[in-house]
Coordinates of C-alpha atoms and ligand atoms in Angstrom, one line a residue:
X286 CA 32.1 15.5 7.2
X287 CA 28.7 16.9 7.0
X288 CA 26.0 15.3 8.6
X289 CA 22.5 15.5 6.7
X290 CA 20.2 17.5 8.4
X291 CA 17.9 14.4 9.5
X292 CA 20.7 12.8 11.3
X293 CA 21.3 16.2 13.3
X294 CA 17.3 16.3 14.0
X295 CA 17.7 12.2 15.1
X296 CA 20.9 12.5 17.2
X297 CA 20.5 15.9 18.8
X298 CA 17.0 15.7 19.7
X299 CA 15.4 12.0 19.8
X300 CA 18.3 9.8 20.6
X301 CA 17.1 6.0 21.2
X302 CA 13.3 8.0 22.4
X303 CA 10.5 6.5 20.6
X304 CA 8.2 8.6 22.3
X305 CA 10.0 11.9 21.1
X306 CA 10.4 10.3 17.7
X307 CA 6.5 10.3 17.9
X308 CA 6.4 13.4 19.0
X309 CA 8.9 14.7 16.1
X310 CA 5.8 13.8 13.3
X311 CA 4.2 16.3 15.7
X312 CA 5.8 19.0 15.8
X313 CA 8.1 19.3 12.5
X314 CA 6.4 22.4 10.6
X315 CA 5.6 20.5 7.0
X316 CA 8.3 23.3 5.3
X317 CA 11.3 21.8 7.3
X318 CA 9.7 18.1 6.5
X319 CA 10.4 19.4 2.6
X320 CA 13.8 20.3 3.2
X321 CA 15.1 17.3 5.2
X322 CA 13.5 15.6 2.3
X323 CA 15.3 16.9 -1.0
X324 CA 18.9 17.1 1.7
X325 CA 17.7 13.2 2.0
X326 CA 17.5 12.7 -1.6
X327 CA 20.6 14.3 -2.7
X328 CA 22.4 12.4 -0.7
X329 CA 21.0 9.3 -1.3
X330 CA 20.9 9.8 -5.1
X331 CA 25.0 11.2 -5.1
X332 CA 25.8 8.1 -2.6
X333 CA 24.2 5.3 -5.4
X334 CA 25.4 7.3 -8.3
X335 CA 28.4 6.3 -7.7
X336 CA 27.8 2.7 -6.2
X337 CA 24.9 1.1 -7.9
X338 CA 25.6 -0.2 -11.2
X339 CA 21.5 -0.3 -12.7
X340 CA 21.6 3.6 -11.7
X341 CA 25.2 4.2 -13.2
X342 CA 23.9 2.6 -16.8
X343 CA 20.6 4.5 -16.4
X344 CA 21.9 7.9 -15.8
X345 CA 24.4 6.9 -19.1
X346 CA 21.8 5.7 -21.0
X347 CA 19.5 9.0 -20.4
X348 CA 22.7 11.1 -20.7
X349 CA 21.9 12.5 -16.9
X350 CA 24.9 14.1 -15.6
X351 CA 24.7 12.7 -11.8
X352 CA 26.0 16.2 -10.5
X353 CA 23.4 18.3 -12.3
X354 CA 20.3 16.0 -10.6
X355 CA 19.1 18.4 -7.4
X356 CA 15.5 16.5 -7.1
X357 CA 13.5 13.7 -8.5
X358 CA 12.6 15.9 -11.5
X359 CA 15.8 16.1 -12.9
X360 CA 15.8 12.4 -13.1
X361 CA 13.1 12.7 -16.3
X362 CA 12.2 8.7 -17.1
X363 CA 14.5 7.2 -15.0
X364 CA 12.8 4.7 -12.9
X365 CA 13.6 1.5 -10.7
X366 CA 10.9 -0.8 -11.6
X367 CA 9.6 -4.4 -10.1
X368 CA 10.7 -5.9 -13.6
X369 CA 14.0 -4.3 -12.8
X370 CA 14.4 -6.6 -9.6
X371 CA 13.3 -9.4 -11.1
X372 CA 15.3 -9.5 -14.0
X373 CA 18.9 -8.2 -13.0
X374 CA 21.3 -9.9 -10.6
X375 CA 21.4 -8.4 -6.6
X376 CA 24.6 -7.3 -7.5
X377 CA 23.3 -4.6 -10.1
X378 CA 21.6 -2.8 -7.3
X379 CA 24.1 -3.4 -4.1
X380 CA 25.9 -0.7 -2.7
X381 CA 27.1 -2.3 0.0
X382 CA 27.7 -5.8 2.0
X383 CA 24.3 -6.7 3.2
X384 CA 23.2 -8.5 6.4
X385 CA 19.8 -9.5 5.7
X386 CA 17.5 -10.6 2.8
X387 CA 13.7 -10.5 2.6
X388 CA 11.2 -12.0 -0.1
X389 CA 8.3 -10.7 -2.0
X390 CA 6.0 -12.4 -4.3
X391 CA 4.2 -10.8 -6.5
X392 CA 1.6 -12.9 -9.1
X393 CA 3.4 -16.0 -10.1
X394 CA 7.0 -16.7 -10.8
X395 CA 10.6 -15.5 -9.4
X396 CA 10.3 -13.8 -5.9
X397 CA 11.7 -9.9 -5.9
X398 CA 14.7 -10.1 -3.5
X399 CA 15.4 -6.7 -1.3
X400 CA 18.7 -6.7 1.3
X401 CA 19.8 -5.0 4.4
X402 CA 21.8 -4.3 7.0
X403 CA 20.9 -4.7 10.6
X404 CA 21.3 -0.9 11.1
X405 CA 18.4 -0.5 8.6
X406 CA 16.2 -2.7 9.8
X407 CA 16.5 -1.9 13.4
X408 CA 15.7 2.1 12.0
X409 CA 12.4 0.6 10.0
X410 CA 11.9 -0.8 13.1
X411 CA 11.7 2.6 15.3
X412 CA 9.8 4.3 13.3
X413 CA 7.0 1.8 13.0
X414 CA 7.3 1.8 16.9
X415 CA 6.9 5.9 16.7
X416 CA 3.7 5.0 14.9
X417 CA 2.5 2.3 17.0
X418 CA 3.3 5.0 19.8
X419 CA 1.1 7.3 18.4
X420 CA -2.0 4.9 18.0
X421 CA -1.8 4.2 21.6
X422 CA 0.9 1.2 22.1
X423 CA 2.8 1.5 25.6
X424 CA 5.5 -0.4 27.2
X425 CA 3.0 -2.0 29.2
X426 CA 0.9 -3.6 26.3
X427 CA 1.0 -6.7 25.2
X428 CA 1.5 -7.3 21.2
X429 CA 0.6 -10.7 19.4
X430 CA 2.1 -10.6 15.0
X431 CA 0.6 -12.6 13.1
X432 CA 1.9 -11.6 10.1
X433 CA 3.5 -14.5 8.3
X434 CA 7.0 -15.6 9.3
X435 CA 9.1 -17.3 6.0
X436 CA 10.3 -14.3 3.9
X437 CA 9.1 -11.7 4.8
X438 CA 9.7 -8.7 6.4
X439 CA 6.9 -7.3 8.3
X440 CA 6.9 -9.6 11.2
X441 CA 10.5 -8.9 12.1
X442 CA 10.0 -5.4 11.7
X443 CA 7.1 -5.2 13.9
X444 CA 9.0 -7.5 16.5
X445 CA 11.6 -5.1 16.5
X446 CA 9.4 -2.1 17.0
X447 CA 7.6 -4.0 20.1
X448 CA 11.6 -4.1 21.3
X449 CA 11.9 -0.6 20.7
X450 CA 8.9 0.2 22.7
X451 CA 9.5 -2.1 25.2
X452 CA 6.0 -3.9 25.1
X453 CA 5.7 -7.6 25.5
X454 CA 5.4 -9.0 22.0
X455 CA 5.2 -12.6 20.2
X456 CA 5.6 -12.6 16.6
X457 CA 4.3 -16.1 15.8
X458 CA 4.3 -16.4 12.0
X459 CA 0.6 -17.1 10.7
X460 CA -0.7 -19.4 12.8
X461 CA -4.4 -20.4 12.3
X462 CA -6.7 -18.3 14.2
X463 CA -8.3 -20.5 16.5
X464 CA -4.6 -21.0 17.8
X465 CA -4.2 -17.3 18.5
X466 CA -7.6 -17.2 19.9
X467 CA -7.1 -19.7 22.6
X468 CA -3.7 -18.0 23.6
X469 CA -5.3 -14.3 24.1
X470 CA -6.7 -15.1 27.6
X471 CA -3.2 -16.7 28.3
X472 CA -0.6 -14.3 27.5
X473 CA -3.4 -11.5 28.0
X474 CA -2.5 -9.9 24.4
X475 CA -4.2 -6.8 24.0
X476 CA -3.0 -5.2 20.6
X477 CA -3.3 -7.6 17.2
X478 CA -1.3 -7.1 14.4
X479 CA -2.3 -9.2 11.8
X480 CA -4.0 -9.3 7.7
X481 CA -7.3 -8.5 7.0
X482 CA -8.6 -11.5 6.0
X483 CA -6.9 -13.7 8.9
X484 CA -8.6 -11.4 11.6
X485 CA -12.3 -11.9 10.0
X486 CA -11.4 -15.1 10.7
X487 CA -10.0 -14.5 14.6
X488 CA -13.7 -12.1 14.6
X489 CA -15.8 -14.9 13.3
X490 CA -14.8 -17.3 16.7
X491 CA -14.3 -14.6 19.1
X492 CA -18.0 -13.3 17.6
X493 CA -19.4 -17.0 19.0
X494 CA -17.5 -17.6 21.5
X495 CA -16.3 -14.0 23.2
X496 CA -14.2 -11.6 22.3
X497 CA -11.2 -10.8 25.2
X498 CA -10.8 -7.0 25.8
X499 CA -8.3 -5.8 22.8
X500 CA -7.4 -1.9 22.7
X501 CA -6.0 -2.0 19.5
X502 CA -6.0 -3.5 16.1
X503 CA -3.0 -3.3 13.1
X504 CA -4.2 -4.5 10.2
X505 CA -1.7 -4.5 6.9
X506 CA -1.4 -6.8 3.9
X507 CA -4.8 -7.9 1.1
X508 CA -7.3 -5.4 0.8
X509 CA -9.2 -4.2 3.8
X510 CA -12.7 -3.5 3.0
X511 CA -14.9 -1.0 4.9
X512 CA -17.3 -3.9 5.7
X513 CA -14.3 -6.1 7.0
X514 CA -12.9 -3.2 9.1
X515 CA -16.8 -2.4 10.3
X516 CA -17.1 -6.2 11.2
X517 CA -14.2 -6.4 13.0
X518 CA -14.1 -3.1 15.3
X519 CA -17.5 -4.2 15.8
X520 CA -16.3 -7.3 17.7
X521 CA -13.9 -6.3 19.1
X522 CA -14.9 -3.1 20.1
X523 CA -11.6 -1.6 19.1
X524 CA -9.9 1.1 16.5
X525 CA -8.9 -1.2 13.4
X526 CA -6.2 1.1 11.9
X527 CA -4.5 0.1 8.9
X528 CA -0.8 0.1 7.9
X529 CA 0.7 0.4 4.3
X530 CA 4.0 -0.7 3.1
X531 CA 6.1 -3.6 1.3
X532 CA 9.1 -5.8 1.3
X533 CA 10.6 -2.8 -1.2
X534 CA 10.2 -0.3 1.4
X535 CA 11.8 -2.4 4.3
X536 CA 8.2 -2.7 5.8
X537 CA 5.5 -0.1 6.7
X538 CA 5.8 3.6 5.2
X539 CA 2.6 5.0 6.6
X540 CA 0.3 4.2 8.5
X541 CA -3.4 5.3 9.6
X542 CA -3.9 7.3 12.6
X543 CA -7.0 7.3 14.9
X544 CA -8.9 9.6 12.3
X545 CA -8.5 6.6 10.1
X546 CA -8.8 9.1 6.7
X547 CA -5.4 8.4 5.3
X548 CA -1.8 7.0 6.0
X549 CA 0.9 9.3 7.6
X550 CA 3.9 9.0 5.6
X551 CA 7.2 8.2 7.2
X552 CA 8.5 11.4 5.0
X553 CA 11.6 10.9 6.8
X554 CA 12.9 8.0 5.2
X555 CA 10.7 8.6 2.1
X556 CA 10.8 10.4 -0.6
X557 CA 6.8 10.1 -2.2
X558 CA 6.1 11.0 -6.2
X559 CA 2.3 10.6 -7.7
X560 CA 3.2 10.2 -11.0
X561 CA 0.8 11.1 -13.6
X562 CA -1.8 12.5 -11.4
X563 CA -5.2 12.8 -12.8
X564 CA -7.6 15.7 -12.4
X565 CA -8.3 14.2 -8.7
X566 CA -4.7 13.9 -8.1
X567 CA -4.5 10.2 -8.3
X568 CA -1.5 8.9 -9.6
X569 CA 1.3 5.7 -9.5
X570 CA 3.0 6.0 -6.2
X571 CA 6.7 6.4 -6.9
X572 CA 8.8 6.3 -3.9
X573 CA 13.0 6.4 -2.9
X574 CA 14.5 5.4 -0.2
X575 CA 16.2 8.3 1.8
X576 CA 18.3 6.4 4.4
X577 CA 19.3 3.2 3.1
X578 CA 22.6 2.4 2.0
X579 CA 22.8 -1.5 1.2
X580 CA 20.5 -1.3 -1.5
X581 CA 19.1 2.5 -2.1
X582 CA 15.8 1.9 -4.4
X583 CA 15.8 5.5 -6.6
X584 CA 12.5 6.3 -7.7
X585 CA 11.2 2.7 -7.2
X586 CA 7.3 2.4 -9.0
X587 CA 5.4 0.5 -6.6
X588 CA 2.6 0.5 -8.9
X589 CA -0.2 1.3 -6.9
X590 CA -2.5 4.5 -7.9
X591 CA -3.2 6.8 -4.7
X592 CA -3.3 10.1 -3.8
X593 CA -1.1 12.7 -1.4
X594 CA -3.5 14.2 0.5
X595 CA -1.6 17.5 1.7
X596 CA -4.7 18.6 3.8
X597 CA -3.7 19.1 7.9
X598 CA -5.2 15.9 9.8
X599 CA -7.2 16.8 12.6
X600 CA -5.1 14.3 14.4
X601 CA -2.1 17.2 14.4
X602 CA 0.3 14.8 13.3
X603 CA 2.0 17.5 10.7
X604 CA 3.6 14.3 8.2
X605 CA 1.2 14.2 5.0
X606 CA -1.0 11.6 4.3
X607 CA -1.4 9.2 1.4
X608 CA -5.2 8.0 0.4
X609 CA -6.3 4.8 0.3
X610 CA -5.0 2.7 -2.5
X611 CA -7.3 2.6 -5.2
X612 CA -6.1 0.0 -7.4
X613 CA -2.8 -1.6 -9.4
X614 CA -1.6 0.9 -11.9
X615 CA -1.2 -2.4 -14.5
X616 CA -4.8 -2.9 -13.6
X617 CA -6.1 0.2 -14.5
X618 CA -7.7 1.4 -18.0
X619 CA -8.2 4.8 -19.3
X620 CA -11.4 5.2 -20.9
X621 CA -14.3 7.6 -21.6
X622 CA -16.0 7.1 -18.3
X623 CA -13.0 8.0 -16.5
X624 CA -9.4 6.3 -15.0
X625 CA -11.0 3.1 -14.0
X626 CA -9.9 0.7 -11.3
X627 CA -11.2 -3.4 -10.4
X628 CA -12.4 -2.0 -7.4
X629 CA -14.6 0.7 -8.7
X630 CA -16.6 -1.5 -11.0
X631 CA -16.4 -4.2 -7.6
X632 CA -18.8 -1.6 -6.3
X633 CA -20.9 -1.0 -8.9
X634 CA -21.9 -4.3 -8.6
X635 CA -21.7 -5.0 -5.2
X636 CA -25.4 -5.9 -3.8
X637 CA -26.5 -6.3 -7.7
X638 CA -29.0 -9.6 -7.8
X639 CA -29.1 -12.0 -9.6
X640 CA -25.8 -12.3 -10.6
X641 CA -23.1 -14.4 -10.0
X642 CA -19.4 -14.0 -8.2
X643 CA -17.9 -14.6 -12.3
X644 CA -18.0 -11.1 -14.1
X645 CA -16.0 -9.7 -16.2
X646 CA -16.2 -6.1 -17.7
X647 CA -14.3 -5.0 -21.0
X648 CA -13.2 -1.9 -22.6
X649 CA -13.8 -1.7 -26.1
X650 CA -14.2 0.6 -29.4
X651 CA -17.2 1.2 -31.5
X652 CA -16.4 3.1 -34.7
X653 CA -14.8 6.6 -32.6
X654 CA -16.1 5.3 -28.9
X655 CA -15.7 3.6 -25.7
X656 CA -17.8 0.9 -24.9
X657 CA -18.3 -0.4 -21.3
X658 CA -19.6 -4.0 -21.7
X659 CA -20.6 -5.4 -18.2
X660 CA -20.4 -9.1 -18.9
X661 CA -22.4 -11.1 -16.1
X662 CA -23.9 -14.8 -15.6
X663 CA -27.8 -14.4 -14.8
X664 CA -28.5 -16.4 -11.8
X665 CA -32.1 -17.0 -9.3
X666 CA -34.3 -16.8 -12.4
X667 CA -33.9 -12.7 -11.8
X668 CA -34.3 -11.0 -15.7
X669 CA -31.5 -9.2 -17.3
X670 CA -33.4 -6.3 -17.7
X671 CA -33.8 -5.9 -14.0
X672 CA -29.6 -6.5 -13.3
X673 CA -28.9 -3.7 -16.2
X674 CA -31.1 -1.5 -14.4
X675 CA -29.5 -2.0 -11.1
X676 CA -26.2 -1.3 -12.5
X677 CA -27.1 2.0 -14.3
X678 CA -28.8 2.9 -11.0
X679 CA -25.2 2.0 -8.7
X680 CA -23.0 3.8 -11.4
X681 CA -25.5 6.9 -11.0
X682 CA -25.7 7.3 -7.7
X683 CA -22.1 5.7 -6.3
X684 CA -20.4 7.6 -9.3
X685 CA -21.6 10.5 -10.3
X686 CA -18.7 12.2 -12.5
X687 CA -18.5 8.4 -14.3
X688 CA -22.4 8.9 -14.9
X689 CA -22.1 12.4 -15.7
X690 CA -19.4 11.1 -18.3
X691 CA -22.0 9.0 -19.7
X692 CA -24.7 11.4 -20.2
X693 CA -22.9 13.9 -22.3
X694 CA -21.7 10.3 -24.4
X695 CA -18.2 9.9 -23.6
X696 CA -18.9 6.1 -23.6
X697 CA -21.5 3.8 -23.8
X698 CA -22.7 1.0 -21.7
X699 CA -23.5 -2.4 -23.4
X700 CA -24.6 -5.9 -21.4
X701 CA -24.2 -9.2 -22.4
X702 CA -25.4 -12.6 -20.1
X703 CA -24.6 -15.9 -19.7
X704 CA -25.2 -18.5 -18.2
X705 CA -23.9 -19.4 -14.8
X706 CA -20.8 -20.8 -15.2
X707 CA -20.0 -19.6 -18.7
X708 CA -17.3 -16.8 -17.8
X709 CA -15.8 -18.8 -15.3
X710 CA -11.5 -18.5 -15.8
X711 CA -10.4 -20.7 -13.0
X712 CA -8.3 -19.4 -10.0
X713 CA -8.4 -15.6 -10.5
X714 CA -10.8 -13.8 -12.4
X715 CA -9.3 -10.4 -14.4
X716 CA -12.1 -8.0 -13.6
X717 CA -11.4 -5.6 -15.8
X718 CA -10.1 -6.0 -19.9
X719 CA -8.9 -3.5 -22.3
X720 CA -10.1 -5.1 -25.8
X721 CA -9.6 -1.9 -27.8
X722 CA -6.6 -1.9 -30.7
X723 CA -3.8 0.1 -30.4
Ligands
LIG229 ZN1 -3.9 11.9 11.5

């Protein structure tokens, strides 16, 4: 039997080595990266071709011939999709006995279900050790997770990483942070792994009460801001570098490297799409599993719009890097100023006065154009005329080609305030509404 060409790289040169698995993201020229790639996906695709029932009605109902399909191309508008996972039976998508379930939520409703086998997991596992290699974890360091325990995957992943290292580790669920705090001195931790918003919380006590000496901090999960990452290197006095993954992908499949401009892909066990791309390159991330067997995810939409950035990292690692994630693609709206994201229009208005937390902008149509209505409750007596200047003035200067869009009258801007209270929606605010027809 042939063996694919990443299993000859793993077994011939890296063995059980994490360090040399570090070192392979190193020193693989990008051109061999490819080709281990597309030998990864065609034998992944021919392997759940044959096994997986959603892909077997799929390739039917698109009248794909599995033995003419060579790359991801030749797949057209075949997708796996969330919706997919959530509305068919495990069954549809096993190819195999599993050993292992994990759980991921999503907004409301049904949990999407994703299974394994031990032999999978343990493999997420030694790659996210390779990474954690790379940014500095050694055998001698001492690991506290506090990623939460229940369902989901990334804090037996990360365990199992600590294992493959062979660093001290305690994956603890998500306890509160004042009971991590009090156990740093203890158990001497010195690398946290943890969300975002749970270590602005660990940074808030150890910022009153003493921060212990930390080399290193993982941070995956919500949104990390530049202001939440600033805040907490700054107390700490330590790298924050960020991972990105999901339950889909059986954990992390990149993660930031000192440079902090960018995830390294784990190319070998992923193959990445943008789909779509705009002028800037930014695109849906579309992503299938190369060495999975249980439950192969082909061309899975994860639904978030970054970019690949192919550039070399100064960092030398040669895997590519992914951009920061700059929204949900359900979330985003095409319009005359541009492809716009929640987040962008979260900082037009950040530092805006006299405004309050409930705003809401809409997309809508005017006779043959866009109109970007900025809909805002006036609060501290500050006039409306003096918010709708501010916001002009943010869009100007912290988005010029939106502006630019603006000037030559792609769209127009409108304003419309309230009073406080008055666009107030309950639990979650939708920051951004597409109100045109059609
Ligand atoms: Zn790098």
């Amino acid at each position: 039997m042939l063996t694919s060409l990443r299993q000859f790289v793993e077994q011939a040169v890296i063995g059980d080595s994490v360090p040399r698995l570090a070192r392979l993201g190193k020193s693989l020229p990008p051109a061999l990266i490819r080709r281990i790639q597309e030998d990864g996906f065609r034998k992944t695709f021919g392997y759940a071709a044959k096994r997986q029932k959603f892909l077997a009605r799929k390739l039917q109902a698109a009248g794909i011939q599995p033995e003419r399909v060579r790359r991801p191309a030749d797949l057209g508008g075949v997708f796996t999709t969330p919706e997919d996972l959530l509305s068919r039976p495990p069954e549809d998508f096993l190819c195999r006995e599993p050993q292992a379930v994990f759980e991921t939520t999503g907004t409301g409703g049904e949990p999407k279900r994703v299974y394994f086998d031990y032999r999978e997991l343990e493999r997420a596992a030694r790659y996210e050790a390779a990474a954690l290699y790379e940014n500095g974890v050694r055998p001698e360091d001492r690991v506290v997770c506090a990623f939460d325990g229940g369902y989901w995957i990334s804090s037996w992943v990360t365990f199992s990483a600590c294992r493959a290292i062979g660093a001290f580790s305690s994956a603890v669920g998500k306890p509160a942070p004042r009971e991590t705090y009090s156990r740093l001195g203890l158990y001497r931790y010195n690398v946290i792994v943890a969300d975002p918003t749970w270590l602005v919380s660990l940074s808030e006590i150890a910022e009153k009460e003493g921060a212990a000496p930390v080399k290193l901090i993982l941070a995956a999960g919500d949104r990390m801001t530049d202001a939440y990452r600033n805040y907490i290197q700054e107390v700490w006095k330590a790298p924050v570098i960020l991972g990105y993954g999901s339950t889909e992908m059986g954990g992390g499949c990149g993660m930031e490297c000192r440079e902090q401009q960018g995830y390294h892909l784990d190319e070998f066990n992923f193959l990445f799409e943008i789909l779509d791309p705009d002028a800037e390159g930014y695109g849906e991330l579309v992503v299938t599993t190369l060495g999975r067997r249980v439950m192969p995810l082909i061309r899975y939409r994860v639904r978030d719009v970054a970019r690949v950035i192919t550039e070399p990292c100064s960092c030398g690692v040669t895997l590519r890097r992914l951009s920061a994630v700059k929204g949900r693609r359900d979330e985003m709206v095409v319009m005359g100023a541009g492809n716009l994201h929640p987040a962008i229009l979260e900082n037009v208005l950040h530092n805006v006065e006299g405004i309050s937390p409930n705003w809401q902008v809409a997309v809508r149509q005017e006779g043959l154009h866009d109109v970007l209505e900025f809909r805002m409750e006036l609060t501290d007596g500050i006039e409306a005329s003096r918010v709708e200047q501010a916001v002009r003035q943010n869009i100007e200067s912290r988005y010029p080609e939106m502006w630019a869009n603006h000037t030559c009258g792609m769209y127009r801007l409108a304003f419309r305030f309230h009073r406080p209270g008055a666009l107030a929606q309950g639990r979650k605010m939708r920051r951004l509404v597409d109100e045109r027809q059609g």
